[in-house]
Amino acid sequence: MPARPALIANEFWFMAHDDQTGRPRLFGSALNHGLAAALLAELYAEGRITFNGGRIEVRNAWPPQDWLQHLVLDRLTAQPQHTDTRTWLAFLAATVGEQVTDRMWQVGLLAPQQVGRLWRQRTIHVPTDMNVAASSWARLSVDLRFTRRLNAFDVVLAGLVLHTQLDTALLDGASLAVRTHLRQVVAQAPPPVRDLLAELGSAIGGSVLSHRT
């Protein structure tokens, strides 16, 4: 199986889109909030920030090498008076879809494609390698169905899947025991990760209600 992308937001993008067409598997708000949480999780993994009581704490303002992580951290440090995690999720969600797509395009993971009729064309992005795009979905689905132990990277990915409600598609046809295993895996994540995911879940819950009405 191809090596997975090193960045959680890239891999969540693959999870949340069809590996051939690039069509989203989630409605817009859930997708963008999930990507926003994934970017914050990247900064947590880099030791730059942490999460506690629904708030973000900057631990190290030294700029990361990745340009998008750098951009997000700069925004966090420029407004220290704003620490509410859900507020930052909503703020980042407004632009994160385009930003993560650009980052993936820059390293050749995605390619732009024109779709629609000539007078109503729009640009979408499709994976350049279907095997790479599908690997994260396949790996996590199999590991969860066989109740295998997940590494720290995949625990965060599983949490994003669960709290954006992507697990319904990922575990389609799976038993109740498998779905319970997913929840147990996420519940055993480090406290800061659980704190971030709880805020994501609350934001997505509100988005679902708005989407349905």
JSON list of C-alpha atoms in Angstrom, two decimals:
[
{"chain": "A", "resi": 1, "resn": "MET", "atom": "CA", "xyz": [0.00, 0.00, 0.00]},
{"chain": "A", "resi": 2, "resn": "PRO", "atom": "CA", "xyz": [1.36, 3.49, -0.84]},
{"chain": "A", "resi": 3, "resn": "ALA", "atom": "CA", "xyz": [2.83, 5.52, 2.02]},
{"chain": "A", "resi": 4, "resn": "ARG", "atom": "CA", "xyz": [0.22, 7.78, 3.55]},
{"chain": "A", "resi": 5, "resn": "PRO", "atom": "CA", "xyz": [0.51, 11.56, 3.35]},
{"chain": "A", "resi": 6, "resn": "ALA", "atom": "CA", "xyz": [2.39, 12.99, 6.32]},
{"chain": "A", "resi": 7, "resn": "LEU", "atom": "CA", "xyz": [-0.17, 15.73, 6.97]},
{"chain": "A", "resi": 8, "resn": "ILE", "atom": "CA", "xyz": [-3.49, 14.95, 8.65]},
{"chain": "A", "resi": 9, "resn": "ALA", "atom": "CA", "xyz": [-5.48, 17.57, 6.73]},
{"chain": "A", "resi": 10, "resn": "ASN", "atom": "CA", "xyz": [-4.28, 16.12, 3.42]},
{"chain": "A", "resi": 11, "resn": "GLU", "atom": "CA", "xyz": [-5.34, 12.67, 4.44]},
{"chain": "A", "resi": 12, "resn": "PHE", "atom": "CA", "xyz": [-8.68, 13.87, 5.76]},
{"chain": "A", "resi": 13, "resn": "TRP", "atom": "CA", "xyz": [-9.25, 15.60, 2.41]},
{"chain": "A", "resi": 14, "resn": "PHE", "atom": "CA", "xyz": [-8.75, 12.23, 0.71]},
{"chain": "A", "resi": 15, "resn": "MET", "atom": "CA", "xyz": [-11.09, 10.55, 3.19]},
{"chain": "A", "resi": 16, "resn": "ALA", "atom": "CA", "xyz": [-13.78, 13.16, 2.61]},
{"chain": "A", "resi": 17, "resn": "HIS", "atom": "CA", "xyz": [-13.68, 13.01, -1.20]},
{"chain": "A", "resi": 18, "resn": "ASP", "atom": "CA", "xyz": [-14.24, 10.30, -3.79]},
{"chain": "A", "resi": 19, "resn": "ASP", "atom": "CA", "xyz": [-10.88, 8.84, -4.79]},
{"chain": "A", "resi": 20, "resn": "GLN", "atom": "CA", "xyz": [-11.70, 8.96, -8.53]},
{"chain": "A", "resi": 21, "resn": "THR", "atom": "CA", "xyz": [-13.90, 12.00, -9.09]},
{"chain": "A", "resi": 22, "resn": "GLY", "atom": "CA", "xyz": [-12.88, 14.21, -6.17]},
{"chain": "A", "resi": 23, "resn": "ARG", "atom": "CA", "xyz": [-16.56, 14.67, -5.33]},
{"chain": "A", "resi": 24, "resn": "PRO", "atom": "CA", "xyz": [-17.12, 15.52, -1.62]},
{"chain": "A", "resi": 25, "resn": "ARG", "atom": "CA", "xyz": [-18.59, 12.84, 0.62]},
{"chain": "A", "resi": 26, "resn": "LEU", "atom": "CA", "xyz": [-19.66, 15.46, 3.16]},
{"chain": "A", "resi": 27, "resn": "PHE", "atom": "CA", "xyz": [-21.76, 18.60, 2.95]},
{"chain": "A", "resi": 28, "resn": "GLY", "atom": "CA", "xyz": [-19.77, 21.81, 2.87]},
{"chain": "A", "resi": 29, "resn": "SER", "atom": "CA", "xyz": [-19.86, 22.88, 6.52]},
{"chain": "A", "resi": 30, "resn": "ALA", "atom": "CA", "xyz": [-18.94, 19.44, 7.85]},
{"chain": "A", "resi": 31, "resn": "LEU", "atom": "CA", "xyz": [-16.10, 19.13, 5.34]},
{"chain": "A", "resi": 32, "resn": "ASN", "atom": "CA", "xyz": [-14.64, 22.55, 6.08]},
{"chain": "A", "resi": 33, "resn": "HIS", "atom": "CA", "xyz": [-14.94, 22.25, 9.86]},
{"chain": "A", "resi": 34, "resn": "GLY", "atom": "CA", "xyz": [-13.27, 18.85, 9.63]},
{"chain": "A", "resi": 35, "resn": "LEU", "atom": "CA", "xyz": [-10.40, 20.28, 7.59]},
{"chain": "A", "resi": 36, "resn": "ALA", "atom": "CA", "xyz": [-10.06, 23.17, 10.05]},
{"chain": "A", "resi": 37, "resn": "ALA", "atom": "CA", "xyz": [-9.82, 20.73, 12.95]},
{"chain": "A", "resi": 38, "resn": "ALA", "atom": "CA", "xyz": [-7.29, 18.67, 10.99]},
{"chain": "A", "resi": 39, "resn": "LEU", "atom": "CA", "xyz": [-5.07, 21.74, 10.51]},
{"chain": "A", "resi": 40, "resn": "LEU", "atom": "CA", "xyz": [-5.23, 22.52, 14.21]},
{"chain": "A", "resi": 41, "resn": "ALA", "atom": "CA", "xyz": [-4.38, 18.88, 14.91]},
{"chain": "A", "resi": 42, "resn": "GLU", "atom": "CA", "xyz": [-1.28, 19.27, 12.72]},
{"chain": "A", "resi": 43, "resn": "LEU", "atom": "CA", "xyz": [-0.13, 22.18, 14.87]},
{"chain": "A", "resi": 44, "resn": "TYR", "atom": "CA", "xyz": [-0.79, 20.12, 18.00]},
{"chain": "A", "resi": 45, "resn": "ALA", "atom": "CA", "xyz": [1.29, 17.27, 16.59]},
{"chain": "A", "resi": 46, "resn": "GLU", "atom": "CA", "xyz": [4.09, 19.78, 15.89]},
{"chain": "A", "resi": 47, "resn": "GLY", "atom": "CA", "xyz": [4.01, 20.87, 19.53]},
{"chain": "A", "resi": 48, "resn": "ARG", "atom": "CA", "xyz": [2.89, 24.41, 18.66]},
{"chain": "A", "resi": 49, "resn": "ILE", "atom": "CA", "xyz": [-0.54, 24.44, 20.33]},
{"chain": "A", "resi": 50, "resn": "THR", "atom": "CA", "xyz": [-2.71, 22.42, 22.69]},
{"chain": "A", "resi": 51, "resn": "PHE", "atom": "CA", "xyz": [-6.39, 22.32, 23.65]},
{"chain": "A", "resi": 52, "resn": "ASN", "atom": "CA", "xyz": [-7.94, 22.58, 27.09]},
{"chain": "A", "resi": 53, "resn": "GLY", "atom": "CA", "xyz": [-11.48, 23.34, 28.20]},
{"chain": "A", "resi": 54, "resn": "GLY", "atom": "CA", "xyz": [-12.66, 24.41, 24.75]},
{"chain": "A", "resi": 55, "resn": "ARG", "atom": "CA", "xyz": [-9.76, 26.81, 24.32]},
{"chain": "A", "resi": 56, "resn": "ILE", "atom": "CA", "xyz": [-6.57, 26.85, 22.27]},
{"chain": "A", "resi": 57, "resn": "GLU", "atom": "CA", "xyz": [-3.27, 27.50, 24.01]},
{"chain": "A", "resi": 58, "resn": "VAL", "atom": "CA", "xyz": [-0.21, 28.47, 21.95]},
{"chain": "A", "resi": 59, "resn": "ARG", "atom": "CA", "xyz": [2.81, 26.62, 23.35]},
{"chain": "A", "resi": 60, "resn": "ASN", "atom": "CA", "xyz": [5.47, 27.46, 20.76]},
{"chain": "A", "resi": 61, "resn": "ALA", "atom": "CA", "xyz": [5.13, 30.29, 18.25]},
{"chain": "A", "resi": 62, "resn": "TRP", "atom": "CA", "xyz": [8.20, 29.27, 16.25]},
{"chain": "A", "resi": 63, "resn": "PRO", "atom": "CA", "xyz": [7.08, 29.10, 12.58]},
{"chain": "A", "resi": 64, "resn": "PRO", "atom": "CA", "xyz": [6.55, 25.57, 11.21]},
{"chain": "A", "resi": 65, "resn": "GLN", "atom": "CA", "xyz": [8.13, 24.62, 7.88]},
{"chain": "A", "resi": 66, "resn": "ASP", "atom": "CA", "xyz": [4.77, 24.00, 6.23]},
{"chain": "A", "resi": 67, "resn": "TRP", "atom": "CA", "xyz": [3.38, 27.24, 4.80]},
{"chain": "A", "resi": 68, "resn": "LEU", "atom": "CA", "xyz": [-0.24, 26.56, 5.74]},
{"chain": "A", "resi": 69, "resn": "GLN", "atom": "CA", "xyz": [0.59, 25.56, 9.31]},
{"chain": "A", "resi": 70, "resn": "HIS", "atom": "CA", "xyz": [2.69, 28.75, 9.47]},
{"chain": "A", "resi": 71, "resn": "LEU", "atom": "CA", "xyz": [-0.25, 30.85, 8.27]},
{"chain": "A", "resi": 72, "resn": "VAL", "atom": "CA", "xyz": [-2.65, 29.38, 10.83]},
{"chain": "A", "resi": 73, "resn": "LEU", "atom": "CA", "xyz": [-0.19, 29.72, 13.70]},
{"chain": "A", "resi": 74, "resn": "ASP", "atom": "CA", "xyz": [0.49, 33.35, 12.77]},
{"chain": "A", "resi": 75, "resn": "ARG", "atom": "CA", "xyz": [-3.23, 34.07, 12.99]},
{"chain": "A", "resi": 76, "resn": "LEU", "atom": "CA", "xyz": [-3.49, 32.39, 16.38]},
{"chain": "A", "resi": 77, "resn": "THR", "atom": "CA", "xyz": [-0.54, 34.29, 17.82]},
{"chain": "A", "resi": 78, "resn": "ALA", "atom": "CA", "xyz": [-1.68, 37.61, 16.32]},
{"chain": "A", "resi": 79, "resn": "GLN", "atom": "CA", "xyz": [-4.96, 37.45, 18.26]},
{"chain": "A", "resi": 80, "resn": "PRO", "atom": "CA", "xyz": [-4.13, 36.05, 21.71]},
{"chain": "A", "resi": 81, "resn": "GLN", "atom": "CA", "xyz": [-7.35, 37.50, 23.11]},
{"chain": "A", "resi": 82, "resn": "HIS", "atom": "CA", "xyz": [-9.33, 34.98, 21.04]},
{"chain": "A", "resi": 83, "resn": "THR", "atom": "CA", "xyz": [-8.81, 31.45, 22.30]},
{"chain": "A", "resi": 84, "resn": "ASP", "atom": "CA", "xyz": [-12.21, 29.78, 21.86]},
{"chain": "A", "resi": 85, "resn": "THR", "atom": "CA", "xyz": [-11.70, 26.61, 19.81]},
{"chain": "A", "resi": 86, "resn": "ARG", "atom": "CA", "xyz": [-15.12, 26.66, 18.16]},
{"chain": "A", "resi": 87, "resn": "THR", "atom": "CA", "xyz": [-14.61, 30.28, 17.10]},
{"chain": "A", "resi": 88, "resn": "TRP", "atom": "CA", "xyz": [-11.32, 29.38, 15.45]},
{"chain": "A", "resi": 89, "resn": "LEU", "atom": "CA", "xyz": [-12.87, 26.34, 13.78]},
{"chain": "A", "resi": 90, "resn": "ALA", "atom": "CA", "xyz": [-15.56, 28.54, 12.26]},
{"chain": "A", "resi": 91, "resn": "PHE", "atom": "CA", "xyz": [-13.02, 31.18, 11.21]},
{"chain": "A", "resi": 92, "resn": "LEU", "atom": "CA", "xyz": [-10.66, 28.69, 9.56]},
{"chain": "A", "resi": 93, "resn": "ALA", "atom": "CA", "xyz": [-13.54, 26.82, 7.92]},
{"chain": "A", "resi": 94, "resn": "ALA", "atom": "CA", "xyz": [-14.26, 29.85, 5.74]},
{"chain": "A", "resi": 95, "resn": "THR", "atom": "CA", "xyz": [-11.03, 29.43, 3.74]},
{"chain": "A", "resi": 96, "resn": "VAL", "atom": "CA", "xyz": [-9.55, 26.06, 4.65]},
{"chain": "A", "resi": 97, "resn": "GLY", "atom": "CA", "xyz": [-11.04, 24.10, 1.75]},
{"chain": "A", "resi": 98, "resn": "GLU", "atom": "CA", "xyz": [-9.23, 26.17, -0.85]},
{"chain": "A", "resi": 99, "resn": "GLN", "atom": "CA", "xyz": [-6.03, 26.35, 1.21]},
{"chain": "A", "resi": 100, "resn": "VAL", "atom": "CA", "xyz": [-5.68, 22.61, 1.79]},
{"chain": "A", "resi": 101, "resn": "THR", "atom": "CA", "xyz": [-6.53, 21.97, -1.85]},
{"chain": "A", "resi": 102, "resn": "ASP", "atom": "CA", "xyz": [-3.80, 24.40, -2.91]},
{"chain": "A", "resi": 103, "resn": "ARG", "atom": "CA", "xyz": [-1.27, 22.75, -0.63]},
{"chain": "A", "resi": 104, "resn": "MET", "atom": "CA", "xyz": [-2.08, 19.32, -2.06]},
{"chain": "A", "resi": 105, "resn": "TRP", "atom": "CA", "xyz": [-1.98, 20.64, -5.64]},
{"chain": "A", "resi": 106, "resn": "GLN", "atom": "CA", "xyz": [1.46, 22.17, -5.03]},
{"chain": "A", "resi": 107, "resn": "VAL", "atom": "CA", "xyz": [2.94, 18.76, -4.21]},
{"chain": "A", "resi": 108, "resn": "GLY", "atom": "CA", "xyz": [1.14, 16.93, -7.01]},
{"chain": "A", "resi": 109, "resn": "LEU", "atom": "CA", "xyz": [-1.53, 15.13, -4.98]},
{"chain": "A", "resi": 110, "resn": "LEU", "atom": "CA", "xyz": [-4.39, 16.88, -6.81]},
{"chain": "A", "resi": 111, "resn": "ALA", "atom": "CA", "xyz": [-4.93, 18.17, -10.33]},
{"chain": "A", "resi": 112, "resn": "PRO", "atom": "CA", "xyz": [-7.44, 20.84, -11.49]},
{"chain": "A", "resi": 113, "resn": "GLN", "atom": "CA", "xyz": [-10.12, 19.76, -13.92]},
{"chain": "A", "resi": 114, "resn": "GLN", "atom": "CA", "xyz": [-12.77, 21.78, -15.75]},
{"chain": "A", "resi": 115, "resn": "VAL", "atom": "CA", "xyz": [-16.30, 20.41, -15.53]},
{"chain": "A", "resi": 116, "resn": "GLY", "atom": "CA", "xyz": [-19.70, 21.60, -16.71]},
{"chain": "A", "resi": 117, "resn": "ARG", "atom": "CA", "xyz": [-20.93, 23.14, -19.92]},
{"chain": "A", "resi": 118, "resn": "LEU", "atom": "CA", "xyz": [-18.83, 25.71, -21.69]},
{"chain": "A", "resi": 119, "resn": "TRP", "atom": "CA", "xyz": [-20.75, 28.71, -20.39]},
{"chain": "A", "resi": 120, "resn": "ARG", "atom": "CA", "xyz": [-21.00, 27.33, -16.85]},
{"chain": "A", "resi": 121, "resn": "GLN", "atom": "CA", "xyz": [-17.66, 25.67, -16.32]},
{"chain": "A", "resi": 122, "resn": "ARG", "atom": "CA", "xyz": [-16.11, 25.35, -12.90]},
{"chain": "A", "resi": 123, "resn": "THR", "atom": "CA", "xyz": [-12.84, 23.96, -11.62]},
{"chain": "A", "resi": 124, "resn": "ILE", "atom": "CA", "xyz": [-12.69, 20.91, -9.39]},
{"chain": "A", "resi": 125, "resn": "HIS", "atom": "CA", "xyz": [-9.66, 19.04, -8.10]},
{"chain": "A", "resi": 126, "resn": "VAL", "atom": "CA", "xyz": [-9.22, 15.32, -8.55]},
{"chain": "A", "resi": 127, "resn": "PRO", "atom": "CA", "xyz": [-6.61, 12.98, -7.07]},
{"chain": "A", "resi": 128, "resn": "THR", "atom": "CA", "xyz": [-3.66, 12.35, -9.37]},
{"chain": "A", "resi": 129, "resn": "ASP", "atom": "CA", "xyz": [-3.24, 8.79, -8.08]},
{"chain": "A", "resi": 130, "resn": "MET", "atom": "CA", "xyz": [-6.36, 6.84, -7.17]},
{"chain": "A", "resi": 131, "resn": "ASN", "atom": "CA", "xyz": [-4.36, 4.31, -5.15]},
{"chain": "A", "resi": 132, "resn": "VAL", "atom": "CA", "xyz": [-2.85, 7.01, -2.94]},
{"chain": "A", "resi": 133, "resn": "ALA", "atom": "CA", "xyz": [-6.23, 8.72, -2.54]},
{"chain": "A", "resi": 134, "resn": "ALA", "atom": "CA", "xyz": [-8.00, 5.47, -1.61]},
{"chain": "A", "resi": 135, "resn": "SER", "atom": "CA", "xyz": [-5.32, 4.12, 0.70]},
{"chain": "A", "resi": 136, "resn": "SER", "atom": "CA", "xyz": [-6.35, 6.09, 3.79]},
{"chain": "A", "resi": 137, "resn": "TRP", "atom": "CA", "xyz": [-9.99, 5.08, 3.40]},
{"chain": "A", "resi": 138, "resn": "ALA", "atom": "CA", "xyz": [-9.11, 1.43, 2.85]},
{"chain": "A", "resi": 139, "resn": "ARG", "atom": "CA", "xyz": [-6.57, 1.27, 5.66]},
{"chain": "A", "resi": 140, "resn": "LEU", "atom": "CA", "xyz": [-8.78, 2.82, 8.32]},
{"chain": "A", "resi": 141, "resn": "SER", "atom": "CA", "xyz": [-11.84, 0.84, 7.27]},
{"chain": "A", "resi": 142, "resn": "VAL", "atom": "CA", "xyz": [-9.97, -2.47, 7.46]},
{"chain": "A", "resi": 143, "resn": "ASP", "atom": "CA", "xyz": [-8.18, -1.66, 10.71]},
{"chain": "A", "resi": 144, "resn": "LEU", "atom": "CA", "xyz": [-11.41, -0.68, 12.42]},
{"chain": "A", "resi": 145, "resn": "ARG", "atom": "CA", "xyz": [-13.37, -3.68, 11.11]},
{"chain": "A", "resi": 146, "resn": "PHE", "atom": "CA", "xyz": [-10.65, -6.02, 12.41]},
{"chain": "A", "resi": 147, "resn": "THR", "atom": "CA", "xyz": [-10.43, -4.01, 15.67]},
{"chain": "A", "resi": 148, "resn": "ARG", "atom": "CA", "xyz": [-6.71, -3.43, 15.19]},
{"chain": "A", "resi": 149, "resn": "ARG", "atom": "CA", "xyz": [-4.75, -1.03, 17.33]},
{"chain": "A", "resi": 150, "resn": "LEU", "atom": "CA", "xyz": [-4.34, 2.36, 15.62]},
{"chain": "A", "resi": 151, "resn": "ASN", "atom": "CA", "xyz": [-1.26, 4.54, 15.80]},
{"chain": "A", "resi": 152, "resn": "ALA", "atom": "CA", "xyz": [-1.52, 8.13, 17.06]},
{"chain": "A", "resi": 153, "resn": "PHE", "atom": "CA", "xyz": [-1.91, 9.54, 13.53]},
{"chain": "A", "resi": 154, "resn": "ASP", "atom": "CA", "xyz": [-4.83, 7.26, 12.70]},
{"chain": "A", "resi": 155, "resn": "VAL", "atom": "CA", "xyz": [-6.51, 7.83, 16.07]},
{"chain": "A", "resi": 156, "resn": "VAL", "atom": "CA", "xyz": [-6.81, 11.52, 15.16]},
{"chain": "A", "resi": 157, "resn": "LEU", "atom": "CA", "xyz": [-8.02, 10.62, 11.68]},
{"chain": "A", "resi": 158, "resn": "ALA", "atom": "CA", "xyz": [-10.61, 8.25, 13.18]},
{"chain": "A", "resi": 159, "resn": "GLY", "atom": "CA", "xyz": [-11.78, 11.04, 15.47]},
{"chain": "A", "resi": 160, "resn": "LEU", "atom": "CA", "xyz": [-12.23, 13.42, 12.56]},
{"chain": "A", "resi": 161, "resn": "VAL", "atom": "CA", "xyz": [-14.17, 10.76, 10.67]},
{"chain": "A", "resi": 162, "resn": "LEU", "atom": "CA", "xyz": [-16.40, 10.08, 13.67]},
{"chain": "A", "resi": 163, "resn": "HIS", "atom": "CA", "xyz": [-17.15, 13.69, 14.54]},
{"chain": "A", "resi": 164, "resn": "THR", "atom": "CA", "xyz": [-17.88, 14.76, 10.96]},
{"chain": "A", "resi": 165, "resn": "GLN", "atom": "CA", "xyz": [-20.21, 11.73, 10.67]},
{"chain": "A", "resi": 166, "resn": "LEU", "atom": "CA", "xyz": [-18.15, 10.29, 7.83]},
{"chain": "A", "resi": 167, "resn": "ASP", "atom": "CA", "xyz": [-18.08, 7.00, 9.75]},
{"chain": "A", "resi": 168, "resn": "THR", "atom": "CA", "xyz": [-21.53, 6.14, 8.41]},
{"chain": "A", "resi": 169, "resn": "ALA", "atom": "CA", "xyz": [-20.04, 5.68, 4.94]},
{"chain": "A", "resi": 170, "resn": "LEU", "atom": "CA", "xyz": [-16.66, 4.37, 6.09]},
{"chain": "A", "resi": 171, "resn": "LEU", "atom": "CA", "xyz": [-18.20, 1.56, 8.14]},
{"chain": "A", "resi": 172, "resn": "ASP", "atom": "CA", "xyz": [-21.19, 0.85, 5.93]},
{"chain": "A", "resi": 173, "resn": "GLY", "atom": "CA", "xyz": [-22.37, -2.68, 6.65]},
{"chain": "A", "resi": 174, "resn": "ALA", "atom": "CA", "xyz": [-20.15, -3.06, 9.73]},
{"chain": "A", "resi": 175, "resn": "SER", "atom": "CA", "xyz": [-21.47, -4.55, 12.95]},
{"chain": "A", "resi": 176, "resn": "LEU", "atom": "CA", "xyz": [-22.41, -2.61, 16.05]},
{"chain": "A", "resi": 177, "resn": "ALA", "atom": "CA", "xyz": [-19.25, -3.97, 17.69]},
{"chain": "A", "resi": 178, "resn": "VAL", "atom": "CA", "xyz": [-17.10, -2.28, 15.04]},
{"chain": "A", "resi": 179, "resn": "ARG", "atom": "CA", "xyz": [-18.86, 1.03, 15.50]},
{"chain": "A", "resi": 180, "resn": "THR", "atom": "CA", "xyz": [-18.44, 0.70, 19.26]},
{"chain": "A", "resi": 181, "resn": "HIS", "atom": "CA", "xyz": [-14.74, -0.01, 18.71]},
{"chain": "A", "resi": 182, "resn": "LEU", "atom": "CA", "xyz": [-14.38, 3.24, 16.75]},
{"chain": "A", "resi": 183, "resn": "ARG", "atom": "CA", "xyz": [-15.91, 5.22, 19.60]},
{"chain": "A", "resi": 184, "resn": "GLN", "atom": "CA", "xyz": [-13.67, 3.48, 22.12]},
{"chain": "A", "resi": 185, "resn": "VAL", "atom": "CA", "xyz": [-10.57, 4.25, 20.05]},
{"chain": "A", "resi": 186, "resn": "VAL", "atom": "CA", "xyz": [-11.47, 7.94, 19.89]},
{"chain": "A", "resi": 187, "resn": "ALA", "atom": "CA", "xyz": [-12.37, 8.04, 23.59]},
{"chain": "A", "resi": 188, "resn": "GLN", "atom": "CA", "xyz": [-8.84, 6.86, 24.41]},
{"chain": "A", "resi": 189, "resn": "ALA", "atom": "CA", "xyz": [-7.14, 9.67, 22.48]},
{"chain": "A", "resi": 190, "resn": "PRO", "atom": "CA", "xyz": [-4.95, 12.09, 24.47]},
{"chain": "A", "resi": 191, "resn": "PRO", "atom": "CA", "xyz": [-7.02, 14.66, 26.45]},
{"chain": "A", "resi": 192, "resn": "PRO", "atom": "CA", "xyz": [-6.09, 17.63, 24.20]},
{"chain": "A", "resi": 193, "resn": "VAL", "atom": "CA", "xyz": [-7.18, 15.68, 21.11]},
{"chain": "A", "resi": 194, "resn": "ARG", "atom": "CA", "xyz": [-10.45, 14.72, 22.77]},
{"chain": "A", "resi": 195, "resn": "ASP", "atom": "CA", "xyz": [-10.99, 18.37, 23.66]},
{"chain": "A", "resi": 196, "resn": "LEU", "atom": "CA", "xyz": [-10.51, 19.45, 20.04]},
{"chain": "A", "resi": 197, "resn": "LEU", "atom": "CA", "xyz": [-12.77, 16.67, 18.75]},
{"chain": "A", "resi": 198, "resn": "ALA", "atom": "CA", "xyz": [-15.50, 17.53, 21.24]},
{"chain": "A", "resi": 199, "resn": "GLU", "atom": "CA", "xyz": [-15.56, 21.10, 19.95]},
{"chain": "A", "resi": 200, "resn": "LEU", "atom": "CA", "xyz": [-15.61, 19.82, 16.38]},
{"chain": "A", "resi": 201, "resn": "GLY", "atom": "CA", "xyz": [-18.52, 17.52, 17.21]},
{"chain": "A", "resi": 202, "resn": "SER", "atom": "CA", "xyz": [-20.48, 20.41, 18.71]},
{"chain": "A", "resi": 203, "resn": "ALA", "atom": "CA", "xyz": [-19.82, 22.57, 15.67]},
{"chain": "A", "resi": 204, "resn": "ILE", "atom": "CA", "xyz": [-20.82, 19.79, 13.29]},
{"chain": "A", "resi": 205, "resn": "GLY", "atom": "CA", "xyz": [-23.98, 19.08, 15.30]},
{"chain": "A", "resi": 206, "resn": "GLY", "atom": "CA", "xyz": [-25.07, 22.65, 14.86]},
{"chain": "A", "resi": 207, "resn": "SER", "atom": "CA", "xyz": [-24.21, 22.55, 11.17]},
{"chain": "A", "resi": 208, "resn": "VAL", "atom": "CA", "xyz": [-26.25, 19.38, 10.64]},
{"chain": "A", "resi": 209, "resn": "LEU", "atom": "CA", "xyz": [-29.32, 21.00, 12.17]},
{"chain": "A", "resi": 210, "resn": "SER", "atom": "CA", "xyz": [-28.88, 24.06, 9.95]},
{"chain": "A", "resi": 211, "resn": "HIS", "atom": "CA", "xyz": [-28.28, 21.87, 6.91]},
{"chain": "A", "resi": 212, "resn": "ARG", "atom": "CA", "xyz": [-31.46, 19.87, 7.49]},
{"chain": "A", "resi": 213, "resn": "THR", "atom": "CA", "xyz": [-33.61, 22.93, 8.02]}
]
